[in-house]
Amino acid sequence: MDDITRDLVTLRDYWRYAISRFNKADLSYGHGTSTAGDDAAFLLLDSLDLPIDALDPFLDARLLPSERKLLAERIETRVTTRKPSAYLTGRSYIQGVRFHVDERVIVPRSHIGEILFREYLGELGSSFLPDPMAVESAVDICTGSGCLAVLAAKFFPQAEVDAVDLSGDALEVAKLNLAEHEVEQQVSLHEGDLFAPLAGRTYDLIITNPPYVDHEALDGYPPEYRAEPRLAHDGGVDGLDLVRRILDEAAAHLNPGGGMICEIGSGREILEEEYPHLDFVWLETASSQDAVFWLSAEALGVE
């Protein structure tokens, strides 16, 4: 380690070194990055509290001895433990918004976050999501780190937001993110199974990114994904156990004129076959055309 920190002096040196180590170790990605170069850039920049999307301006900056030591240690840890880089820095991002993460929660990489930013920050507004100023109540089911509940509070400033998770450990992380984003007065956390803690409550908007990985895929997970809580991935034999329960219970918790946005992964054909009466609106994202659906309250029989 001493030889490395003596010989490598610029950010470019450490980026090149990290890429070589990551490729040799055949690491896996998918926690906000998709290549060795991107993962190395994230790990180095976030470790140094630099903008994670601005590598070029800093490539030839000479690093302090303490910075060299930190980067060398984190590169080594990434390779030897196979933990996602976000766990090593303690931070993850959705559309540039920073959240605290650790091994009590999965690393956020939500299609729903992308959709919220696109639909509400676009020039024309959303063609299906409700007027953000008209939403007075919203709930995030399976909130995990609380990232979508935080975004809901920001996009729906008039809304009271509930956030539910079965994991008490995950809710402890969510508390950190509510405090960091100063939305504790707007968002309430509930420990429990899906809608169970919300008896009698109804909402203008349901947001949910439940566990939806099937058992075959879980069994084939690389170490990076195994480092995350299995509970947050396990969607049953075909990945849709929780999605079905949410679909069956959602109508009882929706206000007329509201709706639900749900991320499911790759189960579109199964859902459309099992729920032929539901008018799913499938939403395109940068990496998928059918990983997220929108259902209006009307489609769910709420009038």
GROMACS .gro file of C-alpha atoms in nm:
model
  303
    1MET     CA    1   0.000   0.000   0.000
    2ASP     CA    2   0.288   0.240   0.080
    3ASP     CA    3   0.440   0.180  -0.265
    4ILE     CA    4   0.108   0.259  -0.430
    5THR     CA    5   0.053   0.585  -0.247
    6ARG     CA    6   0.410   0.690  -0.321
    7ASP     CA    7   0.397   0.610  -0.691
    8LEU     CA    8   0.040   0.721  -0.765
    9VAL     CA    9  -0.004   1.094  -0.712
   10THR     CA   10  -0.289   1.223  -0.933
   11LEU     CA   11  -0.655   1.131  -0.960
   12ARG     CA   12  -0.581   1.004  -1.311
   13ASP     CA   13  -0.326   0.762  -1.162
   14TYR     CA   14  -0.579   0.621  -0.916
   15TRP     CA   15  -0.855   0.601  -1.177
   16ARG     CA   16  -0.631   0.403  -1.413
   17TYR     CA   17  -0.514   0.182  -1.126
   18ALA     CA   18  -0.870   0.118  -1.004
   19ILE     CA   19  -0.993   0.023  -1.351
   20SER     CA   20  -0.708  -0.226  -1.390
   21ARG     CA   21  -0.777  -0.381  -1.049
   22PHE     CA   22  -1.153  -0.394  -1.108
   23ASN     CA   23  -1.114  -0.559  -1.449
   24LYS     CA   24  -0.864  -0.813  -1.320
   25ALA     CA   25  -1.097  -0.901  -1.031
   26ASP     CA   26  -1.394  -0.929  -1.271
   27LEU     CA   27  -1.617  -0.721  -1.046
   28SER     CA   28  -1.989  -0.679  -1.106
   29TYR     CA   29  -2.173  -0.349  -1.135
   30GLY     CA   30  -2.529  -0.221  -1.149
   31HIS     CA   31  -2.552  -0.005  -0.837
   32GLY     CA   32  -2.558   0.322  -1.024
   33THR     CA   33  -2.267   0.232  -1.254
   34SER     CA   34  -2.232  -0.019  -1.536
   35THR     CA   35  -1.859  -0.035  -1.617
   36ALA     CA   36  -1.527  -0.055  -1.437
   37GLY     CA   37  -1.444   0.300  -1.547
   38ASP     CA   38  -1.770   0.446  -1.420
   39ASP     CA   39  -1.753   0.254  -1.093
   40ALA     CA   40  -1.395   0.363  -1.033
   41ALA     CA   41  -1.484   0.726  -1.110
   42PHE     CA   42  -1.777   0.716  -0.866
   43LEU     CA   43  -1.571   0.557  -0.588
   44LEU     CA   44  -1.286   0.807  -0.624
   45LEU     CA   45  -1.490   1.124  -0.673
   46ASP     CA   46  -1.741   1.049  -0.398
   47SER     CA   47  -1.464   0.954  -0.158
   48LEU     CA   48  -1.309   1.296  -0.216
   49ASP     CA   49  -1.642   1.484  -0.191
   50LEU     CA   50  -1.612   1.591  -0.554
   51PRO     CA   51  -1.903   1.606  -0.801
   52ILE     CA   52  -1.958   1.249  -0.919
   53ASP     CA   53  -2.030   1.357  -1.279
   54ALA     CA   54  -1.722   1.577  -1.322
   55LEU     CA   55  -1.413   1.358  -1.352
   56ASP     CA   56  -1.226   1.542  -1.627
   57PRO     CA   57  -1.157   1.872  -1.445
   58PHE     CA   58  -0.986   1.688  -1.159
   59LEU     CA   59  -0.795   1.414  -1.339
   60ASP     CA   60  -0.454   1.580  -1.315
   61ALA     CA   61  -0.498   1.721  -0.966
   62ARG     CA   62  -0.224   1.607  -0.729
   63LEU     CA   63  -0.365   1.443  -0.421
   64LEU     CA   64  -0.269   1.493  -0.059
   65PRO     CA   65  -0.104   1.199   0.119
   66SER     CA   66  -0.420   1.140   0.325
   67GLU     CA   67  -0.631   1.137   0.007
   68ARG     CA   68  -0.397   0.890  -0.163
   69LYS     CA   69  -0.419   0.659   0.137
   70LEU     CA   70  -0.799   0.679   0.144
   71LEU     CA   71  -0.835   0.601  -0.225
   72ALA     CA   72  -0.585   0.316  -0.217
   73GLU     CA   73  -0.768   0.162   0.078
   74ARG     CA   74  -1.110   0.191  -0.084
   75ILE     CA   75  -0.992   0.044  -0.413
   76GLU     CA   76  -0.848  -0.250  -0.220
   77THR     CA   77  -1.168  -0.290  -0.018
   78ARG     CA   78  -1.384  -0.280  -0.332
   79VAL     CA   79  -1.180  -0.563  -0.484
   80THR     CA   80  -1.139  -0.784  -0.178
   81THR     CA   81  -1.491  -0.755  -0.031
   82ARG     CA   82  -1.688  -0.714  -0.357
   83LYS     CA   83  -1.919  -0.471  -0.176
   84PRO     CA   84  -2.085  -0.205  -0.394
   85SER     CA   85  -1.890   0.120  -0.407
   86ALA     CA   86  -2.188   0.306  -0.258
   87TYR     CA   87  -2.147   0.106   0.063
   88LEU     CA   88  -1.782   0.211   0.081
   89THR     CA   89  -1.859   0.582   0.047
   90GLY     CA   90  -2.190   0.560   0.236
   91ARG     CA   91  -2.375   0.753  -0.032
   92SER     CA   92  -2.590   0.695  -0.337
   93TYR     CA   93  -2.766   0.928  -0.581
   94ILE     CA   94  -3.095   0.948  -0.767
   95GLN     CA   95  -3.086   1.208  -1.044
   96GLY     CA   96  -2.811   1.388  -0.855
   97VAL     CA   97  -2.991   1.387  -0.518
   98ARG     CA   98  -2.768   1.234  -0.250
   99PHE     CA   99  -2.885   0.973   0.001
  100HIS     CA  100  -2.715   0.794   0.285
  101VAL     CA  101  -2.686   0.417   0.235
  102ASP     CA  102  -2.532   0.129   0.423
  103GLU     CA  103  -2.576  -0.246   0.435
  104ARG     CA  104  -2.913  -0.220   0.609
  105VAL     CA  105  -3.070  -0.115   0.276
  106ILE     CA  106  -3.026  -0.184  -0.093
  107VAL     CA  107  -2.842   0.078  -0.295
  108PRO     CA  108  -3.114   0.295  -0.460
  109ARG     CA  109  -3.131   0.277  -0.840
  110SER     CA  110  -3.496   0.354  -0.894
  111HIS     CA  111  -3.663   0.389  -1.232
  112ILE     CA  112  -3.940   0.572  -1.047
  113GLY     CA  113  -3.703   0.849  -0.942
  114GLU     CA  114  -3.604   0.899  -1.306
  115ILE     CA  115  -3.972   0.915  -1.406
  116LEU     CA  116  -4.063   1.168  -1.136
  117PHE     CA  117  -3.786   1.404  -1.245
  118ARG     CA  118  -3.869   1.368  -1.614
  119GLU     CA  119  -4.243   1.410  -1.576
  120TYR     CA  120  -4.244   1.695  -1.327
  121LEU     CA  121  -3.943   1.893  -1.445
  122GLY     CA  122  -4.026   1.872  -1.816
  123GLU     CA  123  -4.168   2.174  -1.995
  124LEU     CA  124  -4.510   2.021  -2.060
  125GLY     CA  125  -4.570   1.857  -1.722
  126SER     CA  126  -4.693   1.501  -1.683
  127SER     CA  127  -4.962   1.345  -1.899
  128PHE     CA  128  -5.057   1.087  -1.635
  129LEU     CA  129  -4.915   1.179  -1.293
  130PRO     CA  130  -5.131   1.415  -1.084
  131ASP     CA  131  -5.075   1.789  -1.053
  132PRO     CA  132  -4.801   1.806  -0.788
  133MET     CA  133  -4.970   2.093  -0.606
  134ALA     CA  134  -5.296   1.896  -0.588
  135VAL     CA  135  -5.147   1.592  -0.413
  136GLU     CA  136  -5.236   1.614  -0.046
  137SER     CA  137  -5.142   1.260   0.054
  138ALA     CA  138  -4.891   1.006  -0.073
  139VAL     CA  139  -4.745   0.679   0.048
  140ASP     CA  140  -4.421   0.500  -0.036
  141ILE     CA  141  -4.461   0.125   0.013
  142CYS     CA  142  -4.134  -0.066   0.071
  143THR     CA  143  -3.948   0.259   0.129
  144GLY     CA  144  -3.608   0.111   0.218
  145SER     CA  145  -3.366   0.403   0.252
  146GLY     CA  146  -3.657   0.646   0.222
  147CYS     CA  147  -3.529   0.792  -0.103
  148LEU     CA  148  -3.864   0.790  -0.286
  149ALA     CA  149  -4.045   0.924   0.019
  150VAL     CA  150  -3.797   1.213   0.029
  151LEU     CA  151  -3.849   1.281  -0.340
  152ALA     CA  152  -4.226   1.266  -0.291
  153ALA     CA  153  -4.200   1.528  -0.018
  154LYS     CA  154  -4.000   1.751  -0.252
  155PHE     CA  155  -4.225   1.707  -0.556
  156PHE     CA  156  -4.552   1.727  -0.358
  157PRO     CA  157  -4.499   2.013  -0.113
  158GLN     CA  158  -4.863   2.011   0.001
  159ALA     CA  159  -4.869   1.640   0.075
  160GLU     CA  160  -4.842   1.442   0.394
  161VAL     CA  161  -4.627   1.143   0.305
  162ASP     CA  162  -4.628   0.802   0.473
  163ALA     CA  163  -4.343   0.557   0.417
  164VAL     CA  164  -4.363   0.188   0.508
  165ASP     CA  165  -4.108  -0.090   0.534
  166LEU     CA  166  -4.100  -0.432   0.695
  167SER     CA  167  -3.740  -0.380   0.805
  168GLY     CA  168  -3.680  -0.174   1.117
  169ASP     CA  169  -3.313  -0.150   1.020
  170ALA     CA  170  -3.407   0.005   0.686
  171LEU     CA  171  -3.627   0.260   0.860
  172GLU     CA  172  -3.331   0.367   1.074
  173VAL     CA  173  -3.150   0.455   0.751
  174ALA     CA  174  -3.462   0.630   0.622
  175LYS     CA  175  -3.461   0.846   0.938
  176LEU     CA  176  -3.113   0.966   0.847
  177ASN     CA  177  -3.226   1.065   0.500
  178LEU     CA  178  -3.539   1.242   0.622
  179ALA     CA  179  -3.321   1.447   0.857
  180GLU     CA  180  -3.061   1.517   0.590
  181HIS     CA  181  -3.328   1.650   0.353
  182GLU     CA  182  -3.522   1.825   0.630
  183VAL     CA  183  -3.854   1.653   0.559
  184GLU     CA  184  -3.913   1.489   0.900
  185GLN     CA  185  -4.223   1.703   0.955
  186GLN     CA  186  -4.372   1.599   0.622
  187VAL     CA  187  -4.286   1.226   0.610
  188SER     CA  188  -4.397   0.967   0.866
  189LEU     CA  189  -4.228   0.627   0.885
  190HIS     CA  190  -4.421   0.308   0.960
  191GLU     CA  191  -4.281  -0.039   1.030
  192GLY     CA  192  -4.495  -0.317   0.891
  193ASP     CA  193  -4.600  -0.537   0.602
  194LEU     CA  194  -4.711  -0.333   0.298
  195PHE     CA  195  -5.044  -0.160   0.380
  196ALA     CA  196  -5.089  -0.328   0.720
  197PRO     CA  197  -4.980  -0.024   0.930
  198LEU     CA  198  -5.208   0.205   0.726
  199ALA     CA  199  -5.553   0.067   0.811
  200GLY     CA  200  -5.823   0.309   0.700
  201ARG     CA  201  -5.586   0.554   0.532
  202THR     CA  202  -5.630   0.657   0.171
  203TYR     CA  203  -5.398   0.848  -0.060
  204ASP     CA  204  -5.388   1.054  -0.375
  205LEU     CA  205  -5.074   0.870  -0.483
  206ILE     CA  206  -4.919   0.531  -0.407
  207ILE     CA  207  -4.551   0.491  -0.492
  208THR     CA  208  -4.393   0.149  -0.460
  209ASN     CA  209  -4.069  -0.020  -0.557
  210PRO     CA  210  -4.117  -0.358  -0.387
  211PRO     CA  211  -3.883  -0.658  -0.392
  212TYR     CA  212  -3.933  -0.821  -0.732
  213VAL     CA  213  -3.640  -1.055  -0.799
  214ASP     CA  214  -3.729  -1.419  -0.867
  215HIS     CA  215  -3.556  -1.701  -0.681
  216GLU     CA  216  -3.360  -1.826  -0.982
  217ALA     CA  217  -3.207  -1.483  -1.030
  218LEU     CA  218  -3.138  -1.450  -0.657
  219ASP     CA  219  -2.950  -1.779  -0.656
  220GLY     CA  220  -2.728  -1.650  -0.937
  221TYR     CA  221  -2.645  -1.316  -0.777
  222PRO     CA  222  -2.282  -1.200  -0.780
  223PRO     CA  223  -2.124  -1.096  -0.447
  224GLU     CA  224  -2.207  -0.727  -0.500
  225TYR     CA  225  -2.579  -0.804  -0.496
  226ARG     CA  226  -2.548  -1.062  -0.219
  227ALA     CA  227  -2.405  -0.785  -0.002
  228GLU     CA  228  -2.749  -0.622   0.001
  229PRO     CA  229  -3.036  -0.740   0.226
  230ARG     CA  230  -3.200  -1.042   0.064
  231LEU     CA  231  -3.535  -0.929   0.204
  232ALA     CA  232  -3.519  -0.620  -0.017
  233HIS     CA  233  -3.481  -0.831  -0.333
  234ASP     CA  234  -3.686  -1.146  -0.271
  235GLY     CA  235  -4.008  -1.134  -0.471
  236GLY     CA  236  -4.088  -1.504  -0.450
  237VAL     CA  237  -4.060  -1.782  -0.706
  238ASP     CA  238  -4.148  -1.560  -1.004
  239GLY     CA  239  -4.064  -1.226  -0.844
  240LEU     CA  240  -4.420  -1.097  -0.827
  241ASP     CA  241  -4.551  -1.212  -0.488
  242LEU     CA  242  -4.549  -0.866  -0.333
  243VAL     CA  243  -4.661  -0.694  -0.652
  244ARG     CA  244  -4.973  -0.912  -0.656
  245ARG     CA  245  -5.051  -0.828  -0.294
  246ILE     CA  246  -5.007  -0.457  -0.361
  247LEU     CA  247  -5.235  -0.474  -0.665
  248ASP     CA  248  -5.500  -0.659  -0.466
  249GLU     CA  249  -5.491  -0.411  -0.177
  250ALA     CA  250  -5.424  -0.079  -0.353
  251ALA     CA  251  -5.785   0.015  -0.433
  252ALA     CA  252  -5.873   0.023  -0.064
  253HIS     CA  253  -5.605   0.288  -0.010
  254LEU     CA  254  -5.660   0.517  -0.310
  255ASN     CA  255  -5.867   0.833  -0.332
  256PRO     CA  256  -6.080   0.896  -0.643
  257GLY     CA  257  -5.872   1.065  -0.910
  258GLY     CA  258  -5.548   0.924  -0.769
  259GLY     CA  259  -5.325   0.645  -0.889
  260MET     CA  260  -5.031   0.415  -0.829
  261ILE     CA  261  -4.683   0.397  -0.980
  262CYS     CA  262  -4.505   0.066  -0.931
  263GLU     CA  263  -4.170  -0.080  -1.035
  264ILE     CA  264  -4.172  -0.453  -1.110
  265GLY     CA  265  -3.865  -0.552  -1.308
  266SER     CA  266  -3.946  -0.802  -1.584
  267GLY     CA  267  -4.291  -0.939  -1.502
  268ARG     CA  268  -4.507  -0.752  -1.752
  269GLU     CA  269  -4.638  -1.053  -1.944
  270ILE     CA  270  -4.730  -1.239  -1.626
  271LEU     CA  271  -4.919  -0.943  -1.481
  272GLU     CA  272  -5.108  -0.868  -1.800
  273GLU     CA  273  -5.216  -1.232  -1.821
  274GLU     CA  274  -5.321  -1.250  -1.455
  275TYR     CA  275  -5.491  -0.907  -1.445
  276PRO     CA  276  -5.651  -0.871  -1.791
  277HIS     CA  277  -5.909  -0.627  -1.651
  278LEU     CA  278  -5.646  -0.372  -1.546
  279ASP     CA  279  -5.540  -0.100  -1.787
  280PHE     CA  280  -5.166  -0.092  -1.716
  281VAL     CA  281  -4.980   0.208  -1.858
  282TRP     CA  282  -4.620   0.100  -1.907
  283LEU     CA  283  -4.363   0.377  -1.863
  284GLU     CA  284  -4.041   0.401  -2.057
  285THR     CA  285  -3.713   0.481  -1.883
  286ALA     CA  286  -3.357   0.517  -2.008
  287SER     CA  287  -3.296   0.144  -1.967
  288SER     CA  288  -3.639  -0.017  -1.987
  289GLN     CA  289  -3.978   0.004  -2.155
  290ASP     CA  290  -4.180  -0.209  -1.916
  291ALA     CA  291  -4.023  -0.211  -1.571
  292VAL     CA  292  -4.267   0.047  -1.429
  293PHE     CA  293  -4.642   0.079  -1.463
  294TRP     CA  294  -4.901   0.343  -1.379
  295LEU     CA  295  -5.253   0.251  -1.277
  296SER     CA  296  -5.517   0.515  -1.221
  297ALA     CA  297  -5.757   0.485  -0.931
  298GLU     CA  298  -6.035   0.456  -1.187
  299ALA     CA  299  -5.864   0.157  -1.349
  300LEU     CA  300  -5.856  -0.006  -1.009
  301GLY     CA  301  -6.229   0.053  -0.962
  302VAL     CA  302  -6.205   0.354  -0.733
  303GLU     CA  303  -6.470   0.614  -0.818
   0.00000   0.00000   0.00000
